[in-house]
XYZ file of C-alpha atoms in Angstrom:
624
model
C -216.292 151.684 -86.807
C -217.570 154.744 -88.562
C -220.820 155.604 -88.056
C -222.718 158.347 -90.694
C -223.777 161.672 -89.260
C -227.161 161.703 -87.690
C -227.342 157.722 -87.000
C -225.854 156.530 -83.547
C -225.028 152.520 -82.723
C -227.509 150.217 -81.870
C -225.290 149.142 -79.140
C -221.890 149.929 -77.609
C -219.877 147.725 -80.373
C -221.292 150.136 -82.853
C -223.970 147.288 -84.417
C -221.659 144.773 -84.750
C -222.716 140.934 -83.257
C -220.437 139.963 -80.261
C -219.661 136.914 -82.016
C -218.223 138.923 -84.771
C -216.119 141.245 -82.633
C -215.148 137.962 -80.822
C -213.754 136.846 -83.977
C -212.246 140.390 -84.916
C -210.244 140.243 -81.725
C -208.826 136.734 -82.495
C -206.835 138.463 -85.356
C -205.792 141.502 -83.453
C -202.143 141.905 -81.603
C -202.431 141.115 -77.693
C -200.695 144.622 -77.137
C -203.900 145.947 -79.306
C -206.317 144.238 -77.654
C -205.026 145.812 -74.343
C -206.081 149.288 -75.330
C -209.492 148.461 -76.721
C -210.763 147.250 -72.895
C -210.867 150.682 -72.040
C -213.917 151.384 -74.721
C -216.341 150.536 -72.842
C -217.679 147.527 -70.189
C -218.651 145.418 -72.614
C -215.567 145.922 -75.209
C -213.238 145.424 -71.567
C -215.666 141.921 -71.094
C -214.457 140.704 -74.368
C -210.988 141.789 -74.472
C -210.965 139.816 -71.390
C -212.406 136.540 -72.371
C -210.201 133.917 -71.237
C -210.655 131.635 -74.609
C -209.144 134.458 -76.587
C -206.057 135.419 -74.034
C -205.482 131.455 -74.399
C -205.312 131.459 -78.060
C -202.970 134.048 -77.285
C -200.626 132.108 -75.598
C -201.036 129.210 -77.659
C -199.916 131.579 -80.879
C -197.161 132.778 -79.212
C -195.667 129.029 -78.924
C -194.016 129.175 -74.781
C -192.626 125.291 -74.735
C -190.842 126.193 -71.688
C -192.658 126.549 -68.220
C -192.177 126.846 -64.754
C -195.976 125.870 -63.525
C -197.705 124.418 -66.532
C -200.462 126.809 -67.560
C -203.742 123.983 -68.086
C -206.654 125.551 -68.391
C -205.893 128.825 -65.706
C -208.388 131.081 -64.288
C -207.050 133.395 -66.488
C -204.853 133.261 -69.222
C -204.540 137.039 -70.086
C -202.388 136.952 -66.355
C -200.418 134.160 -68.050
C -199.567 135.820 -71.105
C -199.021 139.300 -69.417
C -196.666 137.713 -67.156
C -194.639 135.717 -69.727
C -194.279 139.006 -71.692
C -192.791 140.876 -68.596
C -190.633 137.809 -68.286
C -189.560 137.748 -71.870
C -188.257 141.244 -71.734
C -186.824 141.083 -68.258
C -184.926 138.386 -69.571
C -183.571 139.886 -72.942
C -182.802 143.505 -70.866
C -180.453 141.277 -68.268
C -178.887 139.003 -71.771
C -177.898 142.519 -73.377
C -176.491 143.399 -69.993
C -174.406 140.223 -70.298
C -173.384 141.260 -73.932
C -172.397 144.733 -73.319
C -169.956 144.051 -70.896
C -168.100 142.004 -68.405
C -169.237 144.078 -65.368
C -171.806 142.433 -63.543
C -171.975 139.745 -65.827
C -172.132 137.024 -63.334
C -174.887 139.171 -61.428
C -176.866 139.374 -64.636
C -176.852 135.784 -65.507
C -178.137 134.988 -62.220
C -180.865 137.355 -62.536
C -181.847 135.471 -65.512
C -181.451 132.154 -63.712
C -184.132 133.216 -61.160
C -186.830 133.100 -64.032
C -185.455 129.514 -63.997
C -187.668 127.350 -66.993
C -189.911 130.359 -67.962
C -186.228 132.322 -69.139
C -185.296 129.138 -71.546
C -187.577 130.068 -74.739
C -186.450 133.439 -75.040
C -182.685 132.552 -74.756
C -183.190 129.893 -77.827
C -184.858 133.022 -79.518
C -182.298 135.094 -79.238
C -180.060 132.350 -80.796
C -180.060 134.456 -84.425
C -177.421 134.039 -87.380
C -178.416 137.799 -88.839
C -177.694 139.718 -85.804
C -174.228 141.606 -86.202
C -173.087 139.980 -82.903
C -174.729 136.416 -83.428
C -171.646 134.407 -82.415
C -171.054 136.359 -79.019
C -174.909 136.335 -78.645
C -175.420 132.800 -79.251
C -172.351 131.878 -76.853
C -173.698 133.538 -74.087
C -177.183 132.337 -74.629
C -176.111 128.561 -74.455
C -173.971 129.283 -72.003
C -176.691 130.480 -69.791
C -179.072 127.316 -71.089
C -176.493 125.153 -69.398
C -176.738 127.255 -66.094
C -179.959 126.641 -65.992
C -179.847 122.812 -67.056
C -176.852 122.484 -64.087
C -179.657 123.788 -61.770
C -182.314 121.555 -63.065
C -180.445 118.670 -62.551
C -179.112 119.969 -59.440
C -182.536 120.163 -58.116
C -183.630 116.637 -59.656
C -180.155 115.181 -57.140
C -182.317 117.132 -54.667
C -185.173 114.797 -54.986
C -182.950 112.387 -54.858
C -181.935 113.686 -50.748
C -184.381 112.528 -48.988
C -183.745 108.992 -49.721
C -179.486 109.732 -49.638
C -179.685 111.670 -46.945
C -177.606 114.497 -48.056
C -177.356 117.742 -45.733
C -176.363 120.014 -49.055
C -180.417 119.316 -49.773
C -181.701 122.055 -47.428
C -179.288 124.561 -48.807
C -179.683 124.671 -52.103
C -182.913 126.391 -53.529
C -183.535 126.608 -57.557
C -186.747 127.312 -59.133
C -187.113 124.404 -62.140
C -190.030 122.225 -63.904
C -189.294 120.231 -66.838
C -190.263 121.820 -70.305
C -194.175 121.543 -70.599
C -196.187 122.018 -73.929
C -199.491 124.211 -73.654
C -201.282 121.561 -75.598
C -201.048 118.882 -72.835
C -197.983 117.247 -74.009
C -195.687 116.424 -71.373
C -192.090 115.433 -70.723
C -190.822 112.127 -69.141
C -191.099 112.398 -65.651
C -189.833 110.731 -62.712
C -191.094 110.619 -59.105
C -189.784 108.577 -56.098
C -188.535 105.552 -56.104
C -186.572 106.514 -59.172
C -185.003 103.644 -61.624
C -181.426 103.460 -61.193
C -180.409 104.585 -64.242
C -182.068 108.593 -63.680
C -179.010 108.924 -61.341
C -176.751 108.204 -64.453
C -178.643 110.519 -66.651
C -178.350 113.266 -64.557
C -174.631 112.950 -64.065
C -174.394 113.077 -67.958
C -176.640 115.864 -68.446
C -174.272 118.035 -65.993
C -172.010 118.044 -69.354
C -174.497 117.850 -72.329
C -177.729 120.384 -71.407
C -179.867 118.995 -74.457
C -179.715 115.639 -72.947
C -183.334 114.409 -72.545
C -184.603 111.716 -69.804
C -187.111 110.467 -72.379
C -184.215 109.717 -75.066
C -182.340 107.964 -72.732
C -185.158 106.273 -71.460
C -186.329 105.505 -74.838
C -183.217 103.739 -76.251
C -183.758 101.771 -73.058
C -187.427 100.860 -73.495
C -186.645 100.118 -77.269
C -183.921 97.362 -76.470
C -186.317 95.737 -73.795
C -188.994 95.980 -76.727
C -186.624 94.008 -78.808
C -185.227 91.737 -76.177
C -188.635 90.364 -75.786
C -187.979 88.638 -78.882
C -184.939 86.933 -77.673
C -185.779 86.292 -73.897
C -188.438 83.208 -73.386
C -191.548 84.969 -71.583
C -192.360 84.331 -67.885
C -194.389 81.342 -67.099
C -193.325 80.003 -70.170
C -191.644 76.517 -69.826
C -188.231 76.513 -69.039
C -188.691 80.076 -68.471
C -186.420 80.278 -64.625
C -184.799 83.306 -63.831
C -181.478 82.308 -64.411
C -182.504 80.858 -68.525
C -183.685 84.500 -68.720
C -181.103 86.162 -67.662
C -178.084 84.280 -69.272
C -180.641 84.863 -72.579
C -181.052 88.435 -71.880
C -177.449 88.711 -71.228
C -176.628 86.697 -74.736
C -178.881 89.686 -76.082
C -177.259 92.882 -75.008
C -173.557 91.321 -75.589
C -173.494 89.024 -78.442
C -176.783 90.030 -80.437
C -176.402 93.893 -79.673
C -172.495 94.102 -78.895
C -172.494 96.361 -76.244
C -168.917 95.135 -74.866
C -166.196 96.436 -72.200
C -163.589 99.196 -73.657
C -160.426 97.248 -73.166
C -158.362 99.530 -75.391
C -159.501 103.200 -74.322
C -160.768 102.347 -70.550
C -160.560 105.698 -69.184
C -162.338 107.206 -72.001
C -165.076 109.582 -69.896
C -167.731 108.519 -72.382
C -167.298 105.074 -71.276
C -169.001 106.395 -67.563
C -171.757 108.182 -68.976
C -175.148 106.133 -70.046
C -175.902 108.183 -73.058
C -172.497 107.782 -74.819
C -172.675 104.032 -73.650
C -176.072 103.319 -75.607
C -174.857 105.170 -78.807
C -171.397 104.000 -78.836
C -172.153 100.151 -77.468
C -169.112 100.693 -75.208
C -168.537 101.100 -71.774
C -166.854 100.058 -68.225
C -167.868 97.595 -65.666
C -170.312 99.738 -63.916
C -172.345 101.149 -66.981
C -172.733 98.128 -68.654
C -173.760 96.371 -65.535
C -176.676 99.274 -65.419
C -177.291 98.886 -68.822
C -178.081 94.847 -68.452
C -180.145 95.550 -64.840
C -182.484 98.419 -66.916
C -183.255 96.118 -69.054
C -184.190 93.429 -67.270
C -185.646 95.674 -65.102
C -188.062 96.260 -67.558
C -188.101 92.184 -68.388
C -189.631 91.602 -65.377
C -185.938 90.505 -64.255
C -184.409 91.591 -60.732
C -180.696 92.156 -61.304
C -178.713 93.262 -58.309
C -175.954 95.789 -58.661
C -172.728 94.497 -56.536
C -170.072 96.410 -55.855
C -166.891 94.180 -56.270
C -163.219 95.773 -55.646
C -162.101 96.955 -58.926
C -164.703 95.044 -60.902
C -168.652 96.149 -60.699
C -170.954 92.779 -61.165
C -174.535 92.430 -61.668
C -176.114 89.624 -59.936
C -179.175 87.143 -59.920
C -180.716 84.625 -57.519
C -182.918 81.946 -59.020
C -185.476 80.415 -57.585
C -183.957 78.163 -55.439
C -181.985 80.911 -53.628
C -178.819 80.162 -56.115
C -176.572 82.876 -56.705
C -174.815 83.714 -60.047
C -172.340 86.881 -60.537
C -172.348 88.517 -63.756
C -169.108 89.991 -65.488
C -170.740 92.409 -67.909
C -167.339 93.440 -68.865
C -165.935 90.559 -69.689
C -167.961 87.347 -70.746
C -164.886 84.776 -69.899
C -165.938 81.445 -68.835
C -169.524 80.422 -68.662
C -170.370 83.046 -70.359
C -169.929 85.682 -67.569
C -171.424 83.949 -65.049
C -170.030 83.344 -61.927
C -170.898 81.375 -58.946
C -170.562 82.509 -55.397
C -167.434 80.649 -54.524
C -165.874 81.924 -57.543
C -166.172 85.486 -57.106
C -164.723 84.702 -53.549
C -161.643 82.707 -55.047
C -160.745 85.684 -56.863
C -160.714 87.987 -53.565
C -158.796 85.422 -52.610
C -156.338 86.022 -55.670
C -156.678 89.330 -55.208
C -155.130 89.090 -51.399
C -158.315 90.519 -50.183
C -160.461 89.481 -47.530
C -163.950 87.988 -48.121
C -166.170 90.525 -46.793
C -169.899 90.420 -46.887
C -170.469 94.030 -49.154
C -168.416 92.819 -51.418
C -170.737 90.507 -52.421
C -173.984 92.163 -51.646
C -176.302 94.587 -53.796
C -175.048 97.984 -53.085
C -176.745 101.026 -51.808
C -178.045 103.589 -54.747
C -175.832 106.375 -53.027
C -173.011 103.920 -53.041
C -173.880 103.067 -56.714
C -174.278 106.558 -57.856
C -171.011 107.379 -55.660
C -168.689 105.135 -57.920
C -170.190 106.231 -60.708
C -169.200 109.715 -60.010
C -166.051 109.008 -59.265
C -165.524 106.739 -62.278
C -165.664 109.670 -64.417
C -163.110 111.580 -62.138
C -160.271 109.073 -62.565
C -161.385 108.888 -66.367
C -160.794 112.788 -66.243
C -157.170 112.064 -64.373
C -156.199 110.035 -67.013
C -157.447 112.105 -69.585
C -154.170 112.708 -71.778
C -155.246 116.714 -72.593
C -155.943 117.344 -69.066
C -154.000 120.779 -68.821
C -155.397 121.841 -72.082
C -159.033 120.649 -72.228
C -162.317 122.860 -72.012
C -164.793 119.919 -71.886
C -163.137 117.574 -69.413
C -162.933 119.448 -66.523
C -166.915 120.214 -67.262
C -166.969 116.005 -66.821
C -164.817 116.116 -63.445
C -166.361 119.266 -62.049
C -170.728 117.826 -62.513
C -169.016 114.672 -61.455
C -167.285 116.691 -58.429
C -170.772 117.978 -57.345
C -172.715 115.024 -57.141
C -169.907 113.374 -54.948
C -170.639 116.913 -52.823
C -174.267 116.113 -52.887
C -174.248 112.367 -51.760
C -171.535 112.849 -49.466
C -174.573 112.984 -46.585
C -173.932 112.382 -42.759
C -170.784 110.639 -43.574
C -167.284 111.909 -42.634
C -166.485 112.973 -45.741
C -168.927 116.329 -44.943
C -165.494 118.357 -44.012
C -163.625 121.048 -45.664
C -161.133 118.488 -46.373
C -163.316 116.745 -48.759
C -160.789 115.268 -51.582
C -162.539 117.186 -54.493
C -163.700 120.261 -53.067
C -160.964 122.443 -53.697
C -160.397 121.046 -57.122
C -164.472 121.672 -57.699
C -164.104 125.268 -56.382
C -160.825 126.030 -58.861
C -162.904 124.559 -61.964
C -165.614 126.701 -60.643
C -163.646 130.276 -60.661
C -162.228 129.049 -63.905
C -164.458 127.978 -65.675
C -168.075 128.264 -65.005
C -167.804 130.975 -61.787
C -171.980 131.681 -62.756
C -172.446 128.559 -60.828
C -171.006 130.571 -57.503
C -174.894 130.375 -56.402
C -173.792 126.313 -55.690
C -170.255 127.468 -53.971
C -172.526 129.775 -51.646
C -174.909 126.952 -50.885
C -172.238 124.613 -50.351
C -170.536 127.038 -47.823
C -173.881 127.373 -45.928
C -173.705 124.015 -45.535
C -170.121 124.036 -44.135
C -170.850 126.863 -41.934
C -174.216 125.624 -40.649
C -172.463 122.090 -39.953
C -169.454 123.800 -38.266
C -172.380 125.699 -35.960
C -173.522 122.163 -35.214
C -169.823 121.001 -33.380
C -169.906 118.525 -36.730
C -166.265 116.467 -36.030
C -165.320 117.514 -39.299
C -165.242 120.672 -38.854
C -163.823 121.416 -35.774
C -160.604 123.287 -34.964
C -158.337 126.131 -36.150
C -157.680 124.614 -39.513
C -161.487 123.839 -40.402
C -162.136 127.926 -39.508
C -158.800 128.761 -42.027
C -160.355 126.264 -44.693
C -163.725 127.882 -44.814
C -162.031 131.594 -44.860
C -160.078 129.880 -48.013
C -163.068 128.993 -49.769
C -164.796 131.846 -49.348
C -162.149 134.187 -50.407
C -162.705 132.266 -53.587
C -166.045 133.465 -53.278
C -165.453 136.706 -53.141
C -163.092 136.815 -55.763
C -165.666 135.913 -58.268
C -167.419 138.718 -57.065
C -164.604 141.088 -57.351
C -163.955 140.276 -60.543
C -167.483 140.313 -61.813
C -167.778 143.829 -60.601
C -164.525 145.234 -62.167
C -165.370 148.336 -64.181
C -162.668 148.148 -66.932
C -160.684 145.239 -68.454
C -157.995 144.393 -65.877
C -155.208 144.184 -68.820
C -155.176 145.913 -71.566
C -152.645 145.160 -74.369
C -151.363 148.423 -76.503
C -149.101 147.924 -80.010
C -146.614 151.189 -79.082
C -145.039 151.816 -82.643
C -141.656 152.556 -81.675
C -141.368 149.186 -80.078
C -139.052 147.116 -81.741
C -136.476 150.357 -82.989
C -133.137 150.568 -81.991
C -130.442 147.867 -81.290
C -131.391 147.646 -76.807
C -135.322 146.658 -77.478
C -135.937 143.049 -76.175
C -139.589 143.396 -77.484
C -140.901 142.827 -80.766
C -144.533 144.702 -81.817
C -146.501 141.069 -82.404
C -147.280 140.098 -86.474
C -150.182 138.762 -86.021
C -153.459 139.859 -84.400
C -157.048 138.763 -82.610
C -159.078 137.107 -84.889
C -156.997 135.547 -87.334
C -156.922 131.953 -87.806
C -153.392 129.333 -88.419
C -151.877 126.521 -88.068
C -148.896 125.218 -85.980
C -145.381 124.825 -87.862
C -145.054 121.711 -85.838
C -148.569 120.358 -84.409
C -150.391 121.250 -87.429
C -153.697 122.207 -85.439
C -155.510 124.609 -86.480
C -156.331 127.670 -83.959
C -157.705 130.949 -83.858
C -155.777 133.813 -82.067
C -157.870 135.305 -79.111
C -154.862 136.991 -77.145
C -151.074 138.227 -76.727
C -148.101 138.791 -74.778
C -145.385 140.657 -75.834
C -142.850 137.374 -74.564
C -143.863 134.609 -73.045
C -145.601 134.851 -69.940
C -145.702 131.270 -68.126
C -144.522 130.320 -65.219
C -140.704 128.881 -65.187
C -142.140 125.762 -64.784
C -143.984 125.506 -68.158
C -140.958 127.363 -69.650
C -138.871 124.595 -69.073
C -140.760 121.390 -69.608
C -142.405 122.922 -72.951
C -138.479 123.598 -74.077
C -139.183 127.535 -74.795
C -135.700 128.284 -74.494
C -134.421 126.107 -77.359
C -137.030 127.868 -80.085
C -134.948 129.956 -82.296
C -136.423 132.720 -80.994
C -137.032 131.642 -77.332
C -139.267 133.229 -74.503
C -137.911 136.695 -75.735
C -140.653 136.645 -78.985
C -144.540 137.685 -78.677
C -146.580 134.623 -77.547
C -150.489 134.218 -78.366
C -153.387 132.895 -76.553
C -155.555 130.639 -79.137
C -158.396 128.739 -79.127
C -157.182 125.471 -81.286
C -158.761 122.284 -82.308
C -157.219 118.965 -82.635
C -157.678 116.490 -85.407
C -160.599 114.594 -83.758
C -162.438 118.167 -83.152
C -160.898 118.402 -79.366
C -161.210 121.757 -78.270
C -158.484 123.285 -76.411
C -156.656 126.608 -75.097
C -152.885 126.527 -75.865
C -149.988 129.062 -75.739
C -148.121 129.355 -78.889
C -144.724 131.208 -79.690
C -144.915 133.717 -82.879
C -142.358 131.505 -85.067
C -144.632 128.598 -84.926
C -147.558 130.416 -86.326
C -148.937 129.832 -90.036
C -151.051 132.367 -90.585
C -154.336 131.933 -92.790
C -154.357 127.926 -92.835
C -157.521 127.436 -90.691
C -160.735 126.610 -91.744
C -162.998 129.455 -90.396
C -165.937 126.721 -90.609
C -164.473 124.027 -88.142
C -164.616 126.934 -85.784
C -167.852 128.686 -86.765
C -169.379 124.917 -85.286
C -168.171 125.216 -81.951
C -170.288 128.120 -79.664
C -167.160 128.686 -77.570
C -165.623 131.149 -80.717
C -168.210 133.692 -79.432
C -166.856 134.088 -75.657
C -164.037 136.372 -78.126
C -165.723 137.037 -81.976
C -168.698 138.727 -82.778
C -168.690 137.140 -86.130
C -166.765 135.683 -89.538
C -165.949 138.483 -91.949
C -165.669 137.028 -95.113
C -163.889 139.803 -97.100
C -160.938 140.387 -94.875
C -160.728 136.337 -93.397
C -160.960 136.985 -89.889
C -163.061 136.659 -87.158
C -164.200 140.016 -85.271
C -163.390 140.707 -82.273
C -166.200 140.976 -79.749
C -167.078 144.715 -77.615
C -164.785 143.166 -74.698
C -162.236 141.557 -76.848
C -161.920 145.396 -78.399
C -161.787 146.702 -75.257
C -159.039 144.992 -74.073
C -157.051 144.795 -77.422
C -157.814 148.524 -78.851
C -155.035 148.656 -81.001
C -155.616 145.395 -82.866
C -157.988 147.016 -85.538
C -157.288 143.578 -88.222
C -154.598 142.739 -90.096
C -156.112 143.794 -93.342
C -157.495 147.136 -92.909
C -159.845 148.854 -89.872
C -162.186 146.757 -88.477
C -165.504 146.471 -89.555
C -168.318 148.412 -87.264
């Protein structure tokens, strides 16, 4: 304050009341208040009060938290170091926008902030930024890292009880989001309920997946089951009235039934999808019937029948009955002992005493897991897919992860190759888990594990980790590894084979023949492929053949499938896709900046221009 000439302060706040300059500070920025502590002792006493650094947080609104932050010895430490963390974290994302180089590394970096990096990666998520598309692309796409190590580190829990060795080689740094104000997530803590397991195998796919929806929907039909299932102690109330009631509930009442016409539909294996779309295999809606009971009061044993999952209940006089939640059939899905064992019989199988016991929760969770990698085989887009392999690969790594002290820990695992191309391919941030998993390998191998023994365990390890280091070479290149020029004198004279290409990166069409829609991200002057694809796609009888330009597009099918296809110039309609079916899928900003509305095209992204320079739009220079 200004004080008149002549008159000094009656104290060090210049006659103010503490209380007052308490309140003053509330209103002040915290980068503001920093400077004032330096006035004097007591101006750096209140700048420092812990109530007001507190406030400080609150205001700022962190949802996202490593260590929740109730009631700290000092709160100024917790702001200060959220801050740091904030920009730390937005310096490394405009690393990952500016260029491919070290992109990988930078993402990591990010990672190691693990829950404390999440709020300012939603904030970032901005429509009027110039690069929002790009921006928002890589922002989600480093969300999902971070959920994959979440729920990594949630199977990790899991290890002690499943025994897996991957547990003491994988390290990630995670909490569950946590609200300032006391309000806290769903959370789960040994022994977990059986259906966690399938929640975390779905979140691998969908990062905004929350425990406490699933849960929810869970807790909700037990709420309303109540009304339908005769209480406890009631008369006639014996475990096996309940249970055929409870079952009459979920199948008849609720119609959750089995998907007879599109079985191998991956949503059919994955809880979430099975709750909202009342459809599902064997195994899911066998978990579906034992949560609920579960939360009935009602014990309902998972058993792990050849190429059937059952549920099963004993009554109280030691009776057993086998439940088909897939199909009700006679007796309303109930089967008795000697049943079941008639149908190995039919089955020419021999009676053996797992098949008709409850199963482990590693076994449970392990045919789970690979339920939704022979849904992915079937899938009929396989080749084409981006989301499906995402399905296989989470489902990939927890078969890794509960593999254990069984034989199956060997290089020669049936999916670990598979999980280590979808890796390079498509999510090659995740190489942190492709190191870890190699520790393992190599640690076992130091061991004398029987798996690993021998010349060809040694050449399978060296293959793996070349795949390693490729993702590092890569990530460290310093320039695009192809770039595509338009020469203008291509095409002239009668001996050219090669055509300059009509169309260019960023426009949107539809096929001649498919009628998809796409969005060109890429070119070849001919076609590229391998003979192989050359032949079975029947490139050779198109007018035109392999000899035209061919483009790279991102395309999506009539039900919204997204997919990457190779198309040949004389099937291209240009102009006849709807910018806005794209503009709702994220994955258009791994290539465009943005929609530009005047010229109808999307732009082209710093790397996408980098590695296309010539392509400047089809209708005029491209728009800075």
């Amino acid at each position: 304050m200004t004080l008149q000439k002549g008159t000094r302060a009656k104290n060090s706040l210049g006659a103010l009341p503490e209380d007052l300059v308490e309140e003053i500070l509330h209103f002040v920025e915290p980068k503001d208040i920093a400077g004032f502590c330096s006035v004097s002792k007591v101006w750096e006493k209140l700048c420092n009060d812990n109530r007001l650094w507190k406030k400080n947080v609150i205001a700022h609104g962190w949802k996202w938290w490593n260590s929740p932050p109730i009631d700290p010895p000092s709160w100024k430490k917790i702001y200060m170091h959220r801050t740091v963390t904030d920009r730390v974290v937005l310096e490394h994302l405009q690393n990952v926008l500016d260029s491919p180089r070290g992109r990988i590394a930078n993402m990591l970096k990010i990672a190691q902030h693990g829950s404390d990096a999440v709020d300012v990666l939603i904030g970032t998520i901005d429509e009027k930024k110039k690069d929002h598309l790009t921006r928002t692309y890589y922002a989600r796409k480093i969300l999902r890292l971070l959920s994959r190590q979440w729920v990594v580190s949630q199977w990790r829990l899991l290890m002690p009880m499943l025994g897996s060795f991957h547990a003491q080689h994988i390290q990630t740094r995670h909490s569950t989001a946590c609200s300032i104000a006391g309000v806290r997530p769903t959370t789960y803590a040994p022994p977990f309920p059986l259906e966690y397991g399938a929640f975390l195998l779905s979140k691998f796919h969908s990062y905004t997946l929350d425990v406490a929806d699933v849960m929810g929907q869970l807790d909700a039909l037990a709420d309303e089951a109540r009304l339908h299932v005769i209480d406890p102690g009631s008369t006639g109330s014996g475990i096996e009235t309940r249970a055929r009631q409870l079952y009459d509930f979920l199948f008849v009442v609720k119609g959750f039934t089995g998907a007879v016409q599109d079985y191998y539909n991956v949503e059919n294996s994955l809880i979430d999808k099975v709750l909202s779309r009342r459809k599902g295999i064997p195994i899911t809606l066998a978990l579906l019937y034992h949560a609920v009971g579960r939360r009935l009061g009602l014990q309902i044993d998972m058993i792990g029948f050849p190429q059937h999952f059952l549920a099963r209940i004993v009554t109280e006089d030691g009776s057993q009955w086998f439940v088909d939640c897939f199909q009700q059939g006679r007796n309303g899905g109930f089967r008795t002992r000697e049943e079941c064992i008639d149908l190995l019989s039919d089955m020419r199988l021999v009676t053996r005493e797992e098949y008709l016991s409850p199963t482990t929760d590693q076994d449970f969770y392990t045919r789970m897991a690979s339920n939704i990698v022979a849904a992915v085989h079937h899938a009929p887009d396989l080749e084409q897919s981006t989301d499906i392999h995402i399905h296989a690969y989470g489902a990939m790594i927890v078969l890794l992860l509960l593999s254990g002290d069984h034989t199956q820990i060997s290089t020669r695992h049936p999916h670990r190759r598979i999980l280590y191309g979808i890796l390079r391919a498509d999510v090659p941030e995740d190489v942190w888990f492709a190191e870890a998993d190699l520790a393992m390998l190599r640690a076992r191998q130091t061991t004398g594990d029987s798996g690993m023994r021998g010349t060809q365990a040694t050449l399978e390890i060296a293959a793996l980790e070349n795949e390693v280091a490729e993702i590092w070479t890569v990530d460290g290149a310093s320039a695009p590894q192809n770039v595509k020029r338009r020469d203008p004198d291509m095409g002239r004279g009668s001996g050219s084979s090669k055509r300059i290409p009509r169309f260019h990166v960023g426009e949107t069409f539809s096929h001649s023949r498919y009628h998809y829609s796409g969005v060109i991200y890429g070119w070849d002057l001919v076609c590229s492929a391998d003979e192989e694809w050359i032949l079975r796609m029947g490139v050779d009888r198109l007018e035109h053949g392999r000899r035209q330009p061919f483009y790279n597009v991102f395309a999506l099918g009539p039900d919204g499938a997204r997919t990457y296809r190779y198309v040949a110039e004389q099937n291209i309609i240009p102009g006849n896709g709807d910018p806005a079916m794209f503009l709702a899928h994220e994955e258009i900003g791994k290539w465009f900046e943005r929609w530009d509305n005047e010229r109808m095209v999307f732009v082209p992204n710093k790397e996408l221009r980098e590695e296309y320079p010539d392509d400047l739009g089809p209708r005029g220079a491209e728009a800075q």
